[in-house]
Structures are given as C-alpha cells and as structure tokens.
Short mmCIF file of C-alpha atoms in Angstrom, two decimals:
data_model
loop_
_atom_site.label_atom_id
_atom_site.label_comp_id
_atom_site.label_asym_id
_atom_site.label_seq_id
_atom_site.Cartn_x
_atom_site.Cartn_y
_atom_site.Cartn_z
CA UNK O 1 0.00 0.00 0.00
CA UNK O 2 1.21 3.58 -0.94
CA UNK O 3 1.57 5.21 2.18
CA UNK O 4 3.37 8.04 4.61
CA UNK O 5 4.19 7.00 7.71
CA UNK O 6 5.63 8.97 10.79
CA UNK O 7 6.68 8.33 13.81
CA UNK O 8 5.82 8.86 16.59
CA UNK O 9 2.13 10.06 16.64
CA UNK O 10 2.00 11.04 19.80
CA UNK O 11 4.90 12.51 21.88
CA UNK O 12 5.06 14.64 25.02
CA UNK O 13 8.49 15.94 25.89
CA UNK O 14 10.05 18.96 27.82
CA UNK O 15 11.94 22.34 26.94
CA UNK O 16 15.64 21.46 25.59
CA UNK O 17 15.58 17.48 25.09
CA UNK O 18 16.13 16.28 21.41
CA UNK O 19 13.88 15.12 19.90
CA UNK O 20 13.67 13.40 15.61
CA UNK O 21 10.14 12.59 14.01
CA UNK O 22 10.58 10.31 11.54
CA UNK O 23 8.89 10.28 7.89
CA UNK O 24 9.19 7.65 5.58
CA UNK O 25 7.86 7.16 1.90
CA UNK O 26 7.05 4.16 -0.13
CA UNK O 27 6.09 5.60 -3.72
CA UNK O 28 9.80 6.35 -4.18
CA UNK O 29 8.73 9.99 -4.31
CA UNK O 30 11.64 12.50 -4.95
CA UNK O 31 9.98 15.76 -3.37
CA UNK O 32 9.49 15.04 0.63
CA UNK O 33 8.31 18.32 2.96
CA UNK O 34 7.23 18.95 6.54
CA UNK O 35 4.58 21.34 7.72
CA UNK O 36 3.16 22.24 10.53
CA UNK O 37 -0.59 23.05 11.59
CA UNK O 38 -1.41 25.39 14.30
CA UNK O 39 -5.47 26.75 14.87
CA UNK O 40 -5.88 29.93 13.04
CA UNK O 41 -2.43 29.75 11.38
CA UNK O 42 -3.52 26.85 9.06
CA UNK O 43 -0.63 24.63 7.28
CA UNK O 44 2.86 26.06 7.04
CA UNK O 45 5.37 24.27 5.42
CA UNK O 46 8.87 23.85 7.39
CA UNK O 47 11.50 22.64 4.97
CA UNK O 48 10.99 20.70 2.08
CA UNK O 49 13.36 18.54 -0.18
CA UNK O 50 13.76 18.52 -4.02
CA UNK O 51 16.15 14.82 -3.83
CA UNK O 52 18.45 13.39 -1.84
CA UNK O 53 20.90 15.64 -0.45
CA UNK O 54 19.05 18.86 -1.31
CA UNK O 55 17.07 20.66 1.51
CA UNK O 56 15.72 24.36 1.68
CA UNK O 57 13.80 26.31 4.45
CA UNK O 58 10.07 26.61 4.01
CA UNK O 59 8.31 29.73 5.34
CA UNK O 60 8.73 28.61 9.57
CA UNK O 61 12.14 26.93 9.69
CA UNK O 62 13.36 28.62 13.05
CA UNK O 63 14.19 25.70 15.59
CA UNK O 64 14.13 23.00 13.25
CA UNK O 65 16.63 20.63 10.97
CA UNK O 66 16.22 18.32 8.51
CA UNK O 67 18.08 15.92 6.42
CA UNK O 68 17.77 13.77 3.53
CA UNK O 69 20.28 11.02 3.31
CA UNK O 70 18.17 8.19 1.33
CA UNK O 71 15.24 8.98 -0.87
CA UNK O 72 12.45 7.70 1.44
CA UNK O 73 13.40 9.00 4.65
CA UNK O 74 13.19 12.68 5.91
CA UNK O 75 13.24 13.07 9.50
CA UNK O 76 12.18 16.10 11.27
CA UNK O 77 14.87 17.09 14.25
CA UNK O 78 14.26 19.60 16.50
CA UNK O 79 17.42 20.31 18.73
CA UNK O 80 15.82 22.28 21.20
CA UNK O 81 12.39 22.13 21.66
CA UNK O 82 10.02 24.60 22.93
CA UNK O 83 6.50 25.61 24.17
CA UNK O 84 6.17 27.27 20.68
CA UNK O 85 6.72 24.26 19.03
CA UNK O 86 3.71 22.47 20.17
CA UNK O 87 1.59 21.56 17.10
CA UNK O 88 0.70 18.68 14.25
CA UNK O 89 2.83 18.08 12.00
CA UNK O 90 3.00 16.92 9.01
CA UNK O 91 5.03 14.62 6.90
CA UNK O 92 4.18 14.94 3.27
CA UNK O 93 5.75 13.76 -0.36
CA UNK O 94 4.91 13.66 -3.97
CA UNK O 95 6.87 12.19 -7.39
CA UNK O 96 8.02 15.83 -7.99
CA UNK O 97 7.75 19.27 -7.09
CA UNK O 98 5.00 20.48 -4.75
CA UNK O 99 2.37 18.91 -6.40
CA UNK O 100 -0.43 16.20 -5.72
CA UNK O 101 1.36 15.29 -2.30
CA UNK O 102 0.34 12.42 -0.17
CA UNK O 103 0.20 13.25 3.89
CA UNK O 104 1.09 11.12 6.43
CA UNK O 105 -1.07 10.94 9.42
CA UNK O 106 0.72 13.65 11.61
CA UNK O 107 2.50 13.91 14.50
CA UNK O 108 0.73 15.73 17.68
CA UNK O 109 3.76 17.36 19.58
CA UNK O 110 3.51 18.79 23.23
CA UNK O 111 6.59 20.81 24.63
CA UNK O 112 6.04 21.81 28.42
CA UNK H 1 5.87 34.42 0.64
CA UNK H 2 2.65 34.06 -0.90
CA UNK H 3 -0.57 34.22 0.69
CA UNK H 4 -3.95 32.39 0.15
CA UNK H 5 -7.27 33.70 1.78
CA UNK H 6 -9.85 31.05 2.01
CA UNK H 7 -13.73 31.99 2.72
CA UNK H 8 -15.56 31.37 4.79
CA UNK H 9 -13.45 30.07 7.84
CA UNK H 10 -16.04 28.30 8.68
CA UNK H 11 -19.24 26.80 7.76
CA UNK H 12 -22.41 25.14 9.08
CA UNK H 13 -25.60 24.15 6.61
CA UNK H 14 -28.40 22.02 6.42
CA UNK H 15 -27.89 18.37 4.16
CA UNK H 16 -28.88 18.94 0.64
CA UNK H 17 -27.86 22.83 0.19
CA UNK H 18 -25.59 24.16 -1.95
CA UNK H 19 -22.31 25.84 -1.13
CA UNK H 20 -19.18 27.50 -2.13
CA UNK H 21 -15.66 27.83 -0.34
CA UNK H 22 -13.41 30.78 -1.85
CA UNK H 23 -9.40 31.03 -2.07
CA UNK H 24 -7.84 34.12 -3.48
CA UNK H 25 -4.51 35.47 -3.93
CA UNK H 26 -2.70 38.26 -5.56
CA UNK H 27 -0.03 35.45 -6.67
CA UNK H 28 0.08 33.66 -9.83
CA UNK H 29 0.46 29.78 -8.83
CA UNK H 30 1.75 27.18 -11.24
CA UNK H 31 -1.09 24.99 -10.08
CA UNK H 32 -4.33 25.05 -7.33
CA UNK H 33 -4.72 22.05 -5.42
CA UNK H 34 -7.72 21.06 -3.19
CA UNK H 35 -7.36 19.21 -0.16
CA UNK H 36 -10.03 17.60 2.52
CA UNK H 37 -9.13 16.69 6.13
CA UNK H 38 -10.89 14.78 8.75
CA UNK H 39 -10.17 14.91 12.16
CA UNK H 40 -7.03 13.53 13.35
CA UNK H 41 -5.90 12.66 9.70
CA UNK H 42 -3.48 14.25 7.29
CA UNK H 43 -5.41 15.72 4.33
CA UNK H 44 -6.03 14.12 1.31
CA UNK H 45 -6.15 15.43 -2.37
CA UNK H 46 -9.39 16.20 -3.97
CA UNK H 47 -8.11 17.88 -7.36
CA UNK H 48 -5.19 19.48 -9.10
CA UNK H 49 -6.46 22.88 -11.88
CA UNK H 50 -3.77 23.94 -13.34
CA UNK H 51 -5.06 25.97 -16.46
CA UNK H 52 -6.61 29.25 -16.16
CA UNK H 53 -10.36 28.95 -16.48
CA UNK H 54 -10.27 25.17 -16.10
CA UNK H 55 -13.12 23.51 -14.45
CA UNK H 56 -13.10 19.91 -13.08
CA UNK H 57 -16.37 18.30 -11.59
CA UNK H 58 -15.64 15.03 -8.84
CA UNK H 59 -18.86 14.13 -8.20
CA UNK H 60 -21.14 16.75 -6.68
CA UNK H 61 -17.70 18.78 -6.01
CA UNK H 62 -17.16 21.76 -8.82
CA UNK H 63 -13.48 23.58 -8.52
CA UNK H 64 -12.77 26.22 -11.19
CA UNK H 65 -9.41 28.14 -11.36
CA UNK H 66 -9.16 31.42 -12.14
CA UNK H 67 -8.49 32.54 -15.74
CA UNK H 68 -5.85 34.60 -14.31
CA UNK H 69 -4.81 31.62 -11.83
CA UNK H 70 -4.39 33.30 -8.53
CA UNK H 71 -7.96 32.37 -7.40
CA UNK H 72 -10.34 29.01 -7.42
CA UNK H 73 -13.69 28.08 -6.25
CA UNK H 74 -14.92 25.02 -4.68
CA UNK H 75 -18.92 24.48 -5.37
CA UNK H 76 -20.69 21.37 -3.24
CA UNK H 77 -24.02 20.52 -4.70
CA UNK H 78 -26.30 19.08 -2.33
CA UNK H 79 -24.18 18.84 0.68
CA UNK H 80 -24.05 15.34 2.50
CA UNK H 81 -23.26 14.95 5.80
CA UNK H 82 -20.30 12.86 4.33
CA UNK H 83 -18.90 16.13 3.15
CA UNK H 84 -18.04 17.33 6.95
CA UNK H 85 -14.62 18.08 6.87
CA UNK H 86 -11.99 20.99 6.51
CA UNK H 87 -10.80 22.08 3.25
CA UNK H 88 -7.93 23.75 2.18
CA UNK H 89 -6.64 24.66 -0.79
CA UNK H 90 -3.01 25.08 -1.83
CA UNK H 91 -1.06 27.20 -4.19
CA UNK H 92 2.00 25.33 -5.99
CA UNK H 93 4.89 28.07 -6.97
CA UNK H 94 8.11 26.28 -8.24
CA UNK H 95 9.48 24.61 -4.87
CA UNK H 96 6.66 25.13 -2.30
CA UNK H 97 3.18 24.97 -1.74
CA UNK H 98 1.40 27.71 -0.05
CA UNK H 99 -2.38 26.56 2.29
CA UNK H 100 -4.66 28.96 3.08
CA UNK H 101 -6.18 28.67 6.41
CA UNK H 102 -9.15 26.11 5.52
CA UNK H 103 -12.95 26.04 5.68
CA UNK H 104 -14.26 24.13 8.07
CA UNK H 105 -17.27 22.45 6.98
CA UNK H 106 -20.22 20.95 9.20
CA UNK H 107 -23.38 19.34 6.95
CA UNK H 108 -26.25 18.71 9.39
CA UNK H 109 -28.68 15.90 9.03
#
C-alpha cells in the first residue's frame, strides 16, 4: 500500500531534550516536505526537499533541521524544543515538485 | 511568501444545500490544489487545476481556477453529511506549496 508514515504520533516531551520525528515514503517519491498546523495559522510548510541531499527552508524553519540522506526517509529534528513548538505536523511527499502530495497521518507534539 | 485567503473560515448548513468555499490570492500559482481533512488525519487530495479557467467536476464537487490563476472556487451541490470536513486549498509556486487557512465544513442531518 502507498503510504506516509511517521513516527511517533503522539509525543510529550520537555523544553531542551532532542527530539527526531521520523517520515518515511514508499512511492519512491523525490519531493518530501514537513509542515506544521497550528489553529488559526492553518498549514505552514517547514523545509521541504527537491532529492536526496538537497534541503531548503520553508516559510517557519526557526528551531528545526532536517536531512535527507536516502530517498524515502526525511526526518524532522528539532534540537531544542520549545512551548512554541507544540503543534501537528506533518510529513508529506509527492513524485516531484510540490504537487499532488500524499500526507502522512501527523505527529501531535507537546513541549512543556 | 505568498498568501492564500480562504472563505468562509467556517461553515455550518443544512444536508442537501448548496455551497461555495473561496481562495484568493494576488499570486500567480503554477497549479491550485484542493485538499479535505478529517479529524485527526493528514489531508487528502481532492483535485489538481492547473489551467486558467479550467473547471473539473468530482462528483457533486465543482473547482474552477481562475483565468488569471491566482484564485479558485470550490462548489458542493447538495451537501451530505459525508462532506463534513476541513478544506484547504493550496497554491504550488516552483518549490513550495502555499495553504490557506481552511474552511471548516459541518453538513447537518
């Protein structure tokens, strides 16, 4: 089955402790981004990735990394987390470009 | 960075009405893409327009883009409760794709 899958779904965690959400692809998709949802903000994309090895800052990259070392994988890595980073996010990828992208289920993030 | 407004934010009608969600921008997108999500889900795609003026029909769903492509149009015909969701559309420039902020839509039995 063609799917986006992240991990974790759930995760509580505190100010300052690593943290990586992972995101894997199985439609051997070349474009792979990250957003995040917030009420009243709506969906804001993070970083996104073009191929392997090539990464770029979306419109909210502060206080987040990302890297893209095999073509399936992107994992979301937030060095030090805080309270302003609680919010779903998003794991999303499509054959190329920003177009017709398939979402994974999300990732519900708490940072006390 | 280029902004979407979507209308209304939100949205509450009777099964079997008729409705339309709006999303404008002053931006020229390469493409308008619709999206529906359901609670606790990542959205899904409904439909890609890409030409000005183009039209596409899923169902009892209607999306037109704009002739001048910065704005599109989602018409429901006969709104099933099935149709609950919130829908966002997205604007595709080279590398990224802009969301507006989503209509959320409630059909009542």
């Amino acid at each position: 089955e063609a799917q986006v899958t992240q991990n974790p779904r759930y995760l509580i965690t505190v100010t300052g402790k690593k943290l990586t959400v992972t995101c894997s692809q199985n439609m051997n998709h070349e474009y792979m981004s990250w957003y995040r949802q917030d009420p009243g903000l709506g969906l804001r994309q993070i970083y996104y990735s073009m191929n392997v090895e090539v990464t770029d800052k979306g419109d909210v990259p502060e206080g987040y990394k990302v890297s893209r070392k095999e073509k399936r994988n992107f994992p979301l890595i937030l060095e030090s987390p805080s309270p302003n980073q609680t919010s779903l996010y998003f794991c999303a990828s499509s054959f190329w470009g920003p177009y017709e992208q398939y979402f994974g289920p999300g990732t519900r993030l708490t940072v006390t | 960075t280029q902004l979407l407004e979507q209308s209304p934010q939100f949205l509450s009608i009777q099964e079997g009405e008729n409705l339309t969600v709006y999303c404008n921008s002053s931006s020229v997108f390469s493409s308008l893409q619709w999206y529906r999500q359901e609670p606790g889900e990542g959205p899904v795609l409904l439909v890609t327009v890409v030409t000005g003026g183009e039209v596409k029909k899923l169902k009892r769903l209607t999306f037109q883009f704009g002739d001048a492509r910065k704005d599109s149009s989602l018409h429901i015909t006969a709104a099933q409760p099935g149709d609950t969701g919130l829908y966002l559309c997205g604007g595709a420039g080279s590398y990224q794709l802009t969301f507006g902020k989503g209509t959320k839509l409630s059909v009542i039995p």
